[in-house]
Coordinates of C-alpha atoms in Angstrom, one line a residue:
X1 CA -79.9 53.3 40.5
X2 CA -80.3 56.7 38.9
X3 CA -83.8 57.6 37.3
X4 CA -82.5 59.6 34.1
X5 CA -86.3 60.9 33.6
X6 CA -86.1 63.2 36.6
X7 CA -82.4 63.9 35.7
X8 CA -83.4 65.6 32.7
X9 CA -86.5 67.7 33.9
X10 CA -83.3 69.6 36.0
X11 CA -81.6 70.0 33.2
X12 CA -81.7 73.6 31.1
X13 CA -81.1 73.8 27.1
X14 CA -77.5 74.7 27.5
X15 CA -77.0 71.8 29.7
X16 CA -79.2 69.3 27.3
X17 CA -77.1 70.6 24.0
X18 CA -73.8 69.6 25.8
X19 CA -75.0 66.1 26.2
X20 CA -75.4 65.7 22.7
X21 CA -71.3 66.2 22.2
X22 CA -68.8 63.8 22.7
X23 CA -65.7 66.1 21.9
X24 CA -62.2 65.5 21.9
X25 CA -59.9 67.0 24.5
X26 CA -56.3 67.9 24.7
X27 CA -54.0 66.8 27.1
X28 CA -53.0 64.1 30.2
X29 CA -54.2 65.6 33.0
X30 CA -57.9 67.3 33.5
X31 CA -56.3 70.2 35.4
X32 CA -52.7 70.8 32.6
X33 CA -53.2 73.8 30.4
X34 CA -52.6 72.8 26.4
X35 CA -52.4 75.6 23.7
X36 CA -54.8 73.6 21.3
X37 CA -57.3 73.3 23.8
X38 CA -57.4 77.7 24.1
X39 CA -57.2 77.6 20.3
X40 CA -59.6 75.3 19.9
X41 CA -62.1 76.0 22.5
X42 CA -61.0 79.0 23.9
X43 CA -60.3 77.6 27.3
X44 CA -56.6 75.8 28.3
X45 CA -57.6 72.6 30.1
X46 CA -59.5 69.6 29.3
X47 CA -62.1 70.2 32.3
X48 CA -62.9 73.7 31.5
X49 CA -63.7 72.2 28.3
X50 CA -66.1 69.8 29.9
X51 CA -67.5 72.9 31.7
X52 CA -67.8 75.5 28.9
X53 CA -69.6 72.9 26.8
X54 CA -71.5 71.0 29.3
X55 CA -70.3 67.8 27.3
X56 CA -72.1 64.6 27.5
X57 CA -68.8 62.9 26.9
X58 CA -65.4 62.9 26.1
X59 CA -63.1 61.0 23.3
X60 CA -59.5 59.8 23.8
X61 CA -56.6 60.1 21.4
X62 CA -53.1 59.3 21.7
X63 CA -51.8 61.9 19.4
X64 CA -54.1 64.4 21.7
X65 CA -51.8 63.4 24.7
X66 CA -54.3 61.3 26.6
X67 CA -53.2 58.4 26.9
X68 CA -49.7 58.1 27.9
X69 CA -50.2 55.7 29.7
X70 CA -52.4 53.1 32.2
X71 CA -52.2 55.0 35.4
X72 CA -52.3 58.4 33.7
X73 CA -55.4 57.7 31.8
X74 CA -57.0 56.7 34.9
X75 CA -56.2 60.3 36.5
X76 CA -57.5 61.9 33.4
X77 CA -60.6 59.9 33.8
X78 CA -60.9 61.0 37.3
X79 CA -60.1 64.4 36.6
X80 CA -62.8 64.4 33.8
X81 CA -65.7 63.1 35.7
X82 CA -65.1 65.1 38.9
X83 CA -65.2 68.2 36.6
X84 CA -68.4 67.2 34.8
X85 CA -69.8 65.9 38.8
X86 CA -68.7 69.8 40.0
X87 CA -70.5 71.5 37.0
X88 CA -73.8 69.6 38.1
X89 CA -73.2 67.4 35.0
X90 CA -74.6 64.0 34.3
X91 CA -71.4 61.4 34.3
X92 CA -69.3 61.5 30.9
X93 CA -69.2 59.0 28.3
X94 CA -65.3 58.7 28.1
X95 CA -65.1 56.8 24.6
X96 CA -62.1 55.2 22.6
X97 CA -60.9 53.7 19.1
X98 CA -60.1 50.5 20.7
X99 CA -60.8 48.1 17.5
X100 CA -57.8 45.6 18.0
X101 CA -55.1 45.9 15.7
X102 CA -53.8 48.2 13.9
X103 CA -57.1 50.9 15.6
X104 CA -55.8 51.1 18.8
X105 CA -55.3 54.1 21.5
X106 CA -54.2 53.0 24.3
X107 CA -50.6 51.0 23.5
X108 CA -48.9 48.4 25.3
X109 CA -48.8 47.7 28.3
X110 CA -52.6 47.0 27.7
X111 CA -53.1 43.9 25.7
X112 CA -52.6 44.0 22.4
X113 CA -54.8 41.7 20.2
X114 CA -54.7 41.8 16.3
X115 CA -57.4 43.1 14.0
X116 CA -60.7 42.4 13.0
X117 CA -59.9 39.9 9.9
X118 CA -57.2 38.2 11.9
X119 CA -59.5 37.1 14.7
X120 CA -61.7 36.1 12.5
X121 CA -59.1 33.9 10.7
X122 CA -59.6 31.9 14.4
X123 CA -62.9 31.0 13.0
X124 CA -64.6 31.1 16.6
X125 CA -66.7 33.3 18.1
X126 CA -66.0 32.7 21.6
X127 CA -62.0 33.7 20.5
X128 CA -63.5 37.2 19.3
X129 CA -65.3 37.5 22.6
X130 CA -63.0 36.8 24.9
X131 CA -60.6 39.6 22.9
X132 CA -62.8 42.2 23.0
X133 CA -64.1 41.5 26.9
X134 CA -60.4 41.4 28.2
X135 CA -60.2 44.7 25.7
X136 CA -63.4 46.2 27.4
X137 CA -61.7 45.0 30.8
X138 CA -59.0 47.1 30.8
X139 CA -61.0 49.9 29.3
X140 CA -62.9 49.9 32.0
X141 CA -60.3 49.9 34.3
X142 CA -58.7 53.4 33.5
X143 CA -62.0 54.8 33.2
X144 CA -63.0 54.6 28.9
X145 CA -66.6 53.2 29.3
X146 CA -67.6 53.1 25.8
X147 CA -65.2 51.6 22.7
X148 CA -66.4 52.1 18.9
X149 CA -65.9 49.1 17.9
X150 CA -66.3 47.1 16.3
X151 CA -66.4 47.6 12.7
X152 CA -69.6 45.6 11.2
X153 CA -68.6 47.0 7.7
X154 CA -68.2 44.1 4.8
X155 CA -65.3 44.8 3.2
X156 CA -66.6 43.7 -0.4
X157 CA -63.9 45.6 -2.1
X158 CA -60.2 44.7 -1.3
X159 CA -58.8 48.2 -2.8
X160 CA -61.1 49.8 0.0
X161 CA -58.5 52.4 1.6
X162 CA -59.7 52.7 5.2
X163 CA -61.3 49.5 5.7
X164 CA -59.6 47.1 4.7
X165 CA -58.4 44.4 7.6
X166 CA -60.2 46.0 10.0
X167 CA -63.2 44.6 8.6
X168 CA -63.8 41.0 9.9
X169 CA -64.6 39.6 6.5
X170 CA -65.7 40.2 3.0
X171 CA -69.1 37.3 3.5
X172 CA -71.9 39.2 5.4
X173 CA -73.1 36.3 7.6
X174 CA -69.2 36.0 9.3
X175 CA -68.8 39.4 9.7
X176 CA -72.3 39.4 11.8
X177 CA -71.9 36.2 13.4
X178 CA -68.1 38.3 14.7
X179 CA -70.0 41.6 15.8
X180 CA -72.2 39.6 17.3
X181 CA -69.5 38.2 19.6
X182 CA -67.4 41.8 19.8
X183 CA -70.7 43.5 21.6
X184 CA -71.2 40.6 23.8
X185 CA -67.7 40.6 25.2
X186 CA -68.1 44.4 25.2
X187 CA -70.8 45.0 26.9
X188 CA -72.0 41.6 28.5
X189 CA -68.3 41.0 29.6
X190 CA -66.7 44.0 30.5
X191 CA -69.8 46.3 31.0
X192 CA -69.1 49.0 28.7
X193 CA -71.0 50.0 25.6
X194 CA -70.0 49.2 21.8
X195 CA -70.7 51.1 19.1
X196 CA -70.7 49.2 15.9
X197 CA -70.1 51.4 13.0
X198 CA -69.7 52.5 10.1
X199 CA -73.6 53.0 9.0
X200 CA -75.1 52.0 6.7
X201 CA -71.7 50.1 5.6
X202 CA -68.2 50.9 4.4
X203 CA -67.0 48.2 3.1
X204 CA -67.4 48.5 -0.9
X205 CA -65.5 52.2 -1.1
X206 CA -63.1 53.3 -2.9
X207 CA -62.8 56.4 -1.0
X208 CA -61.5 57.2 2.5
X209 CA -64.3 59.2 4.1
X210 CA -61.5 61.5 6.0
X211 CA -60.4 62.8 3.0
X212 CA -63.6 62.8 0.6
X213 CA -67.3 61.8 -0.3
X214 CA -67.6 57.9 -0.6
X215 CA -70.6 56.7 -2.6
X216 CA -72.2 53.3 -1.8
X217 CA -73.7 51.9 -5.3
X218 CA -75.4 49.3 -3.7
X219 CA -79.2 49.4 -4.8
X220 CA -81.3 48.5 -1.9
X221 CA -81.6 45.0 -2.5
X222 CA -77.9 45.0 -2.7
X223 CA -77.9 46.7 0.7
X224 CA -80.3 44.5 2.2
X225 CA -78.2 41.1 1.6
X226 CA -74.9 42.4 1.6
X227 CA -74.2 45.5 4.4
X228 CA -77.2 45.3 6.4
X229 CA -76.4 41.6 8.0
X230 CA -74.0 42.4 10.6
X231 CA -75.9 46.2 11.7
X232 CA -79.2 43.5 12.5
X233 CA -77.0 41.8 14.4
X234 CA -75.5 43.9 16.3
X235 CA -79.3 45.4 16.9
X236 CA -80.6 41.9 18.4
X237 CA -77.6 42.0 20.4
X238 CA -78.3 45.2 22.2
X239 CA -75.6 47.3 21.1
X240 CA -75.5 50.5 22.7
X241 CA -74.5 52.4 20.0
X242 CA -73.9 52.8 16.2
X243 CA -71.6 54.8 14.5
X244 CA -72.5 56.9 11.2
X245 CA -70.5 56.5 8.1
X246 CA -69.9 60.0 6.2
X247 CA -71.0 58.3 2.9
X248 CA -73.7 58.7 0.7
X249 CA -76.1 55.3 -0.6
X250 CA -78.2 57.1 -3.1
X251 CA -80.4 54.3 -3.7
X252 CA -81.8 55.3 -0.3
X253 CA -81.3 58.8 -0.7
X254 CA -80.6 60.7 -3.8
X255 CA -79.8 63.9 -2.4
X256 CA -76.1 63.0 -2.3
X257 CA -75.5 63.7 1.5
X258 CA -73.9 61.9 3.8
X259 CA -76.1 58.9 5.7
X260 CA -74.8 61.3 8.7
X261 CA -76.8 63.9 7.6
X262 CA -79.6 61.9 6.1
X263 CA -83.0 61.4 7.3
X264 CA -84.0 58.5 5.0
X265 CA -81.0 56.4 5.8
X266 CA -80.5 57.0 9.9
X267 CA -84.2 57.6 10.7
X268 CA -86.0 55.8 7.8
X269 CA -83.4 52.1 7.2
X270 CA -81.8 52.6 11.0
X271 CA -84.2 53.6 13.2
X272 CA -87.3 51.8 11.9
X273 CA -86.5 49.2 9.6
X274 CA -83.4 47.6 11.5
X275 CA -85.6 48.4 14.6
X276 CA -83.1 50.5 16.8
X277 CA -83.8 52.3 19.3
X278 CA -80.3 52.6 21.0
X279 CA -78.1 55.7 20.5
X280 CA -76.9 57.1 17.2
X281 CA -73.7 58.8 17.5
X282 CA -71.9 60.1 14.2
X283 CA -68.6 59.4 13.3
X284 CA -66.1 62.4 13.8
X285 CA -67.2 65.5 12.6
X286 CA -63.6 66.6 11.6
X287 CA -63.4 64.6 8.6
X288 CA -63.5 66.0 5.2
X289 CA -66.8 64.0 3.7
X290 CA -69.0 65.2 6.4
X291 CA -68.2 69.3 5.7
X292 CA -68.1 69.4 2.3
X293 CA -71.5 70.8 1.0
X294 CA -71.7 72.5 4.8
X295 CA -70.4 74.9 7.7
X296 CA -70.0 72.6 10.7
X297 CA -72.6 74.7 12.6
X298 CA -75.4 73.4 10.2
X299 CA -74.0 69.7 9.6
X300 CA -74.6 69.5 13.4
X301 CA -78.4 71.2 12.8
X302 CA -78.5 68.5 9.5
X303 CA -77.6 65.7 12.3
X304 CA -79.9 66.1 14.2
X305 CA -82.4 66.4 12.0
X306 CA -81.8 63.2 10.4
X307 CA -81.9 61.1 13.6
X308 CA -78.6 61.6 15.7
X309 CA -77.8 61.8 19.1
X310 CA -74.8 62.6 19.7
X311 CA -72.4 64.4 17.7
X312 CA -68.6 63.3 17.7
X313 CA -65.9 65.9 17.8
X314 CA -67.7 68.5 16.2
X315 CA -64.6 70.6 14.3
X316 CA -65.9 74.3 15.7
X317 CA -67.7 73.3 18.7
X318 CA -68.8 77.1 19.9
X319 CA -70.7 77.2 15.4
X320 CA -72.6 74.1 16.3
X321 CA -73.8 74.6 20.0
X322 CA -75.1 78.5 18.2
X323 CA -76.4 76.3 15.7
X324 CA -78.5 74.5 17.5
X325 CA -79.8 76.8 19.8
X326 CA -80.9 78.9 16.9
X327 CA -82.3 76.2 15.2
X328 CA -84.3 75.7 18.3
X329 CA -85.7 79.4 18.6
X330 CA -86.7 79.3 15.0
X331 CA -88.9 76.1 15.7
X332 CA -86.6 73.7 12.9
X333 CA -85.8 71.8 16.1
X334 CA -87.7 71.7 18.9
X335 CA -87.0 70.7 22.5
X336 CA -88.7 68.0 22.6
X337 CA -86.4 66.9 20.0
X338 CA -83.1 67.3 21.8
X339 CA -85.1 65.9 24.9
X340 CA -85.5 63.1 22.8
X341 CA -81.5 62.2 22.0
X342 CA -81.0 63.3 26.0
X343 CA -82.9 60.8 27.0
X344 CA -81.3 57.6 24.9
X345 CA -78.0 59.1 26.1
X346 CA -78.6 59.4 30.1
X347 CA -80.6 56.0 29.3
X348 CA -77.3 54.1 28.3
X349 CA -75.2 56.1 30.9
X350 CA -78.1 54.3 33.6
X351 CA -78.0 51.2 32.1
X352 CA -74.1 51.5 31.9
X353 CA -74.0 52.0 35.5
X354 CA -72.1 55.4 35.4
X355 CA -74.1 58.0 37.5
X356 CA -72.4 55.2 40.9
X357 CA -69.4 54.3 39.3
X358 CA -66.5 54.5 41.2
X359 CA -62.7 56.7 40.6
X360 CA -60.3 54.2 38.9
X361 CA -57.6 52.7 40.9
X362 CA -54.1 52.6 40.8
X363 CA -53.3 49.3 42.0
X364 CA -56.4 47.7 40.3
X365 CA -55.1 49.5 36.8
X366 CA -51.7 48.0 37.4
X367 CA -53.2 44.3 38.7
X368 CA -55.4 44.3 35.4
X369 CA -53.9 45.9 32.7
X370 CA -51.8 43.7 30.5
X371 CA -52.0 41.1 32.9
X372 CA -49.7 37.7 32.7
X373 CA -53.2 36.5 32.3
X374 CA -55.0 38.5 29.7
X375 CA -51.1 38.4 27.1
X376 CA -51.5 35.0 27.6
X377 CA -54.7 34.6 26.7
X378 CA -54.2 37.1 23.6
X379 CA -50.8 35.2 22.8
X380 CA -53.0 32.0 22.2
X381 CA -55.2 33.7 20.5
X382 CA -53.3 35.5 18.1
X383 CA -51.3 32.3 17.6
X384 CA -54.8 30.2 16.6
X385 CA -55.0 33.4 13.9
X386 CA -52.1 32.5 11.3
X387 CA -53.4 31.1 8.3
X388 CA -50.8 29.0 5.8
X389 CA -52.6 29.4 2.9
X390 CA -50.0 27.4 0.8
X391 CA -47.1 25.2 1.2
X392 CA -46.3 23.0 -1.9
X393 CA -42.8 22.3 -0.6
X394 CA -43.6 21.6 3.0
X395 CA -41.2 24.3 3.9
X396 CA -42.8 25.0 7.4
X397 CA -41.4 24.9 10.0
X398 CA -38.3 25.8 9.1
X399 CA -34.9 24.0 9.8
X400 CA -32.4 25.2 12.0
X401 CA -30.2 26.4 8.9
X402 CA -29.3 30.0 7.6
X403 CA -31.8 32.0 6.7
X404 CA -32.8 35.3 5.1
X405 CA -35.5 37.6 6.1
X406 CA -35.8 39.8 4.0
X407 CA -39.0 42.6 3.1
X408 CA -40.4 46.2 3.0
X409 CA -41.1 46.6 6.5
X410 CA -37.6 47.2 8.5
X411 CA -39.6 46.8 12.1
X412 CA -41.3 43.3 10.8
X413 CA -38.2 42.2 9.4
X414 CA -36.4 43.1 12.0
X415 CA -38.5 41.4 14.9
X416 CA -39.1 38.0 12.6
X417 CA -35.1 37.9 12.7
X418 CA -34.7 37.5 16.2
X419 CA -37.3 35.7 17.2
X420 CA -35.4 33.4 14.5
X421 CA -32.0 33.8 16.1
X422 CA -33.6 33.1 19.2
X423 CA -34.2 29.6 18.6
X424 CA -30.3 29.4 17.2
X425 CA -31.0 29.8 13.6
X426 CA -28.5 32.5 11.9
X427 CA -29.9 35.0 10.1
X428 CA -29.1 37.4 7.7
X429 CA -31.7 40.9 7.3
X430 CA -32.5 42.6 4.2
X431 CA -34.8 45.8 4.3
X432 CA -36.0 46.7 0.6
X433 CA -38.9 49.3 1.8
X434 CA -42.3 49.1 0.1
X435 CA -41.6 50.3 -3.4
X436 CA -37.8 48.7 -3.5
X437 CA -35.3 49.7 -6.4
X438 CA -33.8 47.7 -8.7
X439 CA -30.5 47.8 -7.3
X440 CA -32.2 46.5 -3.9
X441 CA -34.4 43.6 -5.8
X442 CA -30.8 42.3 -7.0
X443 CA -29.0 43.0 -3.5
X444 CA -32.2 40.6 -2.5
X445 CA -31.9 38.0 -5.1
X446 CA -27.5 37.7 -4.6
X447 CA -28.9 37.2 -1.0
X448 CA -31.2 34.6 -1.3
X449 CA -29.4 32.4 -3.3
X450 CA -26.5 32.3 -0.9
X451 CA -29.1 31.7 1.9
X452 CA -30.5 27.7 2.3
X453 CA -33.7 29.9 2.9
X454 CA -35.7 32.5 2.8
X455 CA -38.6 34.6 4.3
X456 CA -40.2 36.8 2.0
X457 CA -42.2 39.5 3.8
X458 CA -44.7 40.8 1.9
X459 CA -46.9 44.6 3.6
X460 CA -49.5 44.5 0.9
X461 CA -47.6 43.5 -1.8
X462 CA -50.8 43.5 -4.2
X463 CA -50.8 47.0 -4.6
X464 CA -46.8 47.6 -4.7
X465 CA -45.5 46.3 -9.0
X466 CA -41.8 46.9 -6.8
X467 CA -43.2 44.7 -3.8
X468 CA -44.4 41.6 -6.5
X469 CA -40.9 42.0 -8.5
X470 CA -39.0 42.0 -5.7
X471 CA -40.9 38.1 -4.7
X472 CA -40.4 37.1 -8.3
X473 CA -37.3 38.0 -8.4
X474 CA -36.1 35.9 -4.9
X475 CA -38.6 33.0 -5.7
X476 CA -36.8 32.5 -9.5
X477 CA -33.0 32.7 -7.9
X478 CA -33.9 30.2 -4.5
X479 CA -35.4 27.3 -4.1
X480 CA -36.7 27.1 -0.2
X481 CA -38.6 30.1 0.0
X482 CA -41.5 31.4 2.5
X483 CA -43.6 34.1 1.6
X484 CA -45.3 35.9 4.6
X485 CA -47.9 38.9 3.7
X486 CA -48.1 40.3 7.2
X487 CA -51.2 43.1 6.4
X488 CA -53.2 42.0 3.6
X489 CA -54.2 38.5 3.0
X490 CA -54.9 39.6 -1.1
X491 CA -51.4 38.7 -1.6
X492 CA -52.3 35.4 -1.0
X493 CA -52.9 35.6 -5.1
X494 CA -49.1 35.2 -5.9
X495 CA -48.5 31.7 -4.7
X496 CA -51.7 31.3 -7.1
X497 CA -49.2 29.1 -9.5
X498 CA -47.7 27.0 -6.2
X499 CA -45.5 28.1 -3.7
X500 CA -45.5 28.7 0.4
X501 CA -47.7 31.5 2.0
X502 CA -48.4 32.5 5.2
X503 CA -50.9 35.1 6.4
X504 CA -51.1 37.4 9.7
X505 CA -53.6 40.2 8.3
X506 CA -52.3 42.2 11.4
X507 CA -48.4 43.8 11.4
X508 CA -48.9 44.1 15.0
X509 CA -46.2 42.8 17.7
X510 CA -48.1 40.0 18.9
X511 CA -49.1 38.4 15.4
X512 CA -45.3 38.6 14.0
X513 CA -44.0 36.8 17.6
X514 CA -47.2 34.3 16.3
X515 CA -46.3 34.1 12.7
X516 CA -42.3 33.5 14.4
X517 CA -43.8 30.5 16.5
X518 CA -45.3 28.8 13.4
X519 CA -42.1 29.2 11.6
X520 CA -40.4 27.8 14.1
X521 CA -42.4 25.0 14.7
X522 CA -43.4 25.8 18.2
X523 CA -47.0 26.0 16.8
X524 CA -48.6 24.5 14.5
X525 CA -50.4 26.8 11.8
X526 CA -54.4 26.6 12.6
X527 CA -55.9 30.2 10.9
X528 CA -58.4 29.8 8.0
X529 CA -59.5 32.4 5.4
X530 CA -62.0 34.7 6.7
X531 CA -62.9 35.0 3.4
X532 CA -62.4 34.1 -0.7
X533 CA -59.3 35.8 -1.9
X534 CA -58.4 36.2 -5.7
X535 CA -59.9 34.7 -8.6
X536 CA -59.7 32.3 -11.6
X537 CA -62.1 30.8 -14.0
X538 CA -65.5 30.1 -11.9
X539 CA -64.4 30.0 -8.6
X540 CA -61.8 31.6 -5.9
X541 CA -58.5 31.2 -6.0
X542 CA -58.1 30.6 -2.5
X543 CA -62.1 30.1 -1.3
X544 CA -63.2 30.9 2.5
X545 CA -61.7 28.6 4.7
X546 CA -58.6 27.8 2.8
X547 CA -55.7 26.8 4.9
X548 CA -53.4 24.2 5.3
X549 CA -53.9 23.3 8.6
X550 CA -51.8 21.0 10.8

C-alpha cells in the first residue's frame, strides 16, 4: 500500500496542478491521433494529453469516441494509465456518467438498468444497491474507477429540465435513504468511488445549468429540510466525492455566483457544516452557468478558492493551468493550498487501491460484462419497477385480442408491439410523434375504435397540449384503453378522473421489455410511486406509494 504523503513531497507545482484536472479526452485508443484533441489541447492523442497536463484523471464520453465498446475501453484504460505511470504520474482517476438510465456512457452490452426514479419505484434499498454494485462491477472491469453518480438532488419541481427522472424522488428522506444505498453498492460493492452531486441541490430549477444560471430560492431553512437530506447522507456514508452544481442559492451567498465558485456554500455549508472532508470535484467546466460572469482561467482560480479539488473538463485547459500558477506567484493561492486538494485526491486514489491495480483483462471484461447473471438480475429488477398507478377497468393484463399501440415515440412503440406479437397477439402500430397533428390524432382515433384495444404511449405527455389531445381523443372513441407514460410519471394526472395507467419513468430497453411483461401478464405489476404526483383539493392526486399492486 502506497503512502500518498511521500508521494507528494516528489511531486513539483506543474505536476501538483495536473492532479487537480480531470479532463476529457478524445478518442479510443491512448496512442490514435484525433483532430479535436490538437485543437483542443494542442497535442493529437489522448496520452500526450495526460502528459502535457500531468492530469490527475481522465473523463469518458461516448460522443468523445471512448467507449466503443467493453474491450476497447479497457485498452484505452490501459493505454491511459501506462502513459500517466511513464510520465512519473500518480495513477488516473478514469471517471464516468454512469447514473442508470437514461445517463449512461458506456451502452449495451454492459447492463443496462433504468433511472434513478424508477429504481426507486422498487421501494427497496437493497434493489438500488445491487444496480449500482453490478454497475460499479463492470466499471471496474474496463478500467472507469470512479462514476458520478448518483444524483442526490430532490427533484421538488416537476418542470425541472435536466433533473427530472433522474432524480430518485421529490421527498428528501427517500431520495437519501437511495443515495445511501447507490454509494454503498458503489464503493462498498464494487470498489470504486461515487460522487453524489449536484451541490448544494438541483432539484427545484427551472433552468438547465448547461445552458444558463439556475437560482435556488430556497432560504436556508428551506435548504436545510429539503436539499440537504440526501448530501448528509451520502457524507455518513463515506462518499468519495461530491459533485458541484453551477447554481447560485443566494440565501447562502448573495453574490449571485455559482456554489462552484462560492466559498460560503462549498467551504462554509459543505465542508464544515455537512462535515466533509472527502474530495470536491466540480461539475464540468464547459457548461454555460459556470463561465458566464468569467474567463475559464479565473473560474478555475475562483474554484479553488472556494474549496475545490479537482476541476472537471476545464473548457481551455492551457488559461486555467496559467491561471493558477499565476495565482500562486502572486500569493492569492498558495501551495500549501493546492497541497491541500493533492492530498484528498492521492488519499482516495490510496484508499481506492489504484497506485497496485492491475491492466484490465480481456477475457475477465467479456466474462463480466453484461453477464447472463448481472441482465438477469437487472431484468428482475427493472420488472419490480413498473408502477400501475390506475386501472378502473381491470384492463391488465391484456387478452390475447387485436391491439393498437399507438404513441409519440416510434422506437417505444415499436419495441412494445412485438414484444406483444410475440406472445401471439396481432398488433397494429401507430406513430403520432411528440407534438402529433390533427390529421394524425384522427388517423389514431379511426384506429382505436376498430382495435378491441389499445396502448396509449404517453413520452411526457404533461408538457405536450398535442400529446394530452391525442389521449383524449383515443380514450372518448374506445372503450378498453391502456395508457402507458414511459418517461415521466406527472402524466399520471390524466387518469385523474378514472381510467388505466401504467408508469416506467425510464424509456430505456429493459423497462419497455418490463412494462411488455406486465401487459402481458407474465408479471404482475409491483412498482409504487416514489413520490406524490398531481394535485387536488388538500391532498395528492396520486400520493407516494400509490399503485395498484397485484
Amino acid at each position: 500500500m502506497i503512502d500518498p504523503l511521500p508521494v507528494l513531497a516528489t511531486m513539483n507545482l506543474e505536476q501538483k496542478i495536473g492532479q487537480l484536472i480531470i479532463q476529457l479526452v478524445y478518442g479510443a485508443a491512448d496512442d490514435e491521433p484525433d483532430k479535436r484533441n490538437t485543437e483542443l489541447f494542442g497535442v493529437p492523442t489522448p496520452a500526450e494529453v495526460v502528459r502535457k497536463y500531468h492530469l490527475g484523471g481522465v473523463v469518458y464520453f461516448a460522443w468523445a469516441g471512448n467507449t466503443a465498446d467493453p474491450r476497447q475501453i479497457g485498452r484505452l484504460s490501459n493505454g491511459l494509465q501506462a502513459a500517466a505511470k511513464a510520465a512519473g504520474l500518480p495513477p488516473l482517476i478514469i471517471g464516468t456518467d454512469q447514473e442508470t438510465g437514461r445517463v449512461v456512457r458506456m451502452g449495451p452490452p454492459a447492463t443496462q438498468f433504468p433511472g434513478a426514479m424508477a429504481l426507486a419505484a422498487a421501494h427497496s434499498a437493497d434493489a438500488v444497491r445491487q444496480a449500482y454494485a453490478i454497475t460499479g462491477r463492470e466499471l471496474r472491469a474496463v478500467g472507469i474507477n470512479a462514476d458520478f453518480a448518483p444524483v442526490a438532488d430532490v427533484n421538488v419541481n416537476q418542470a425541472n429540465p435536466v433533473i427530472g427522472v433522474r432524480s430518485f424522488s421529490s421527498e428528501p428522506d427517500v431520495v437519501a435513504d437511495q443515495v445511501a444505498a447507490a454509494v454503498a453498492g458503489l464503493q462498498l460493492d464494487a470498489g470504486i468511488s461515487a460522487a453524489a452531486k449536484h451541490f448544494p441541490g438541483h432539484g427545484d430549477t427551472a433552468t438547465d445549468s448547461h445552458h444558463g444560471l439556475p437560482v435556488i430560492t430556497h432560504s436556508m431553512i428551506d435548504w436545510e429540510a429539503l436539499d440537504a437530506p440526501p448530501f448528509r447522507a451520502a457524507v455518513r456514508s463515506g462518499v468519495d466525492m461530491i459533485m458541484t452544481g453551477h447554481l447560485a442559492l443566494p440565501d447562502c451567498d448573495p453574490s449571485g455566483d455559482p456554489a462552484t465558485l462560492s466559498r460560503p456554500v462549498l467551504t462554509g455549508l459543505l465542508r464544515e457544516d455537512l462535515d466533509f472532508s472527502g474530495v470536491i470535484i466540480t461539475d464540468s467546466l464547459r457548461m454555460d452557468a459556470v463561465r458566464e460572469s468569467y474567463g475559464d482561467g479565473e473560474v478555475a482560480v475562483r474554484a479553488l478558492e472556494a474549496g475545490v479539488d479537482i476541476l472537471l473538463e476545464p473548457a481551455d485547459p492551457d488559461a486555467a493551468v496559467s491561471a493558477i500558477r499565476e495565482a500562486i506567484q502572486t500569493g492569492r493561492l498558495t501551495e500549501q493550498r493546492i497541497d491541500a486538494s493533492v492530498r484528498r485526491i492521492l488519499e482516495l486514489k490510496q484508499r481506492r487501491g489504484l497506485f497496485d491495480v492491475a491492466p484490465t483483462d480481456a477475457a475477465e471484461i467479456d466474462r463480466l460484462v453484461g453477464s447472463v447473471e448481472n441482465r438477469d438480475r437487472a431484468a428482475a429488477i427493472t420488472d419490480s419497477t413498473v408502477t400501475l398507478v390506475r386501472d378502473d377497468q381491470e384492463l391488465v393484463p391484456l387478452p390475447n385480442r387485436p391491439t393498437l399501440v399507438v404513441g409519440a415515440d416510434g422506437s417505444v412503440v415499436g419495441r412494445i408491439s412485438r414484444g406483444l406479437r410475440s406472445a401471439g397477439l396481432r398488433t397494429t402500430e401507430s406513430v403520432t410523434g411528440p407534438d402529433p397533428s390533427r390529421e394524425l390524432i384522427d388517423r389514431a382515433r379511426r384506429q382505436a375504435r376498430s382495435a378491441f384495444q389499445t396502448v396509449v404511449v404517453m413520452s411526457a405527455g404533461w408538457r405536450s397540449q398535442r400529446q394530452r389531445m391525442l389521449s383524449r381523443a383515443i380514450r372518448e372513441a374506445a372503450s378498453r384503453v391502456v395508457l402507458v407514460a414511459v418517461t415521466e410519471p406527472y402524466d399520471a394526472g390524466m387518469v385523474a378522473d378514472g381510467g388505466t395507467m401504467l408508469l416506467t419513468y425510464s424509456a430505456t430497453p429493459g423497462s419497455v421489455d418490463a412494462l411488455v411483461r406486465v401487459l402481458l401478464g407474465r408479471v404482475p405489476p409491483t412498482g409504487r410511486l416514489p413520490l406524490a404526483v398531481g394535485e387536488i383539493p388538500d391532498r395528492p392526486l396520486f400520493p407516494y406509494g400509490a399503485g395498484v399492486v397485484r
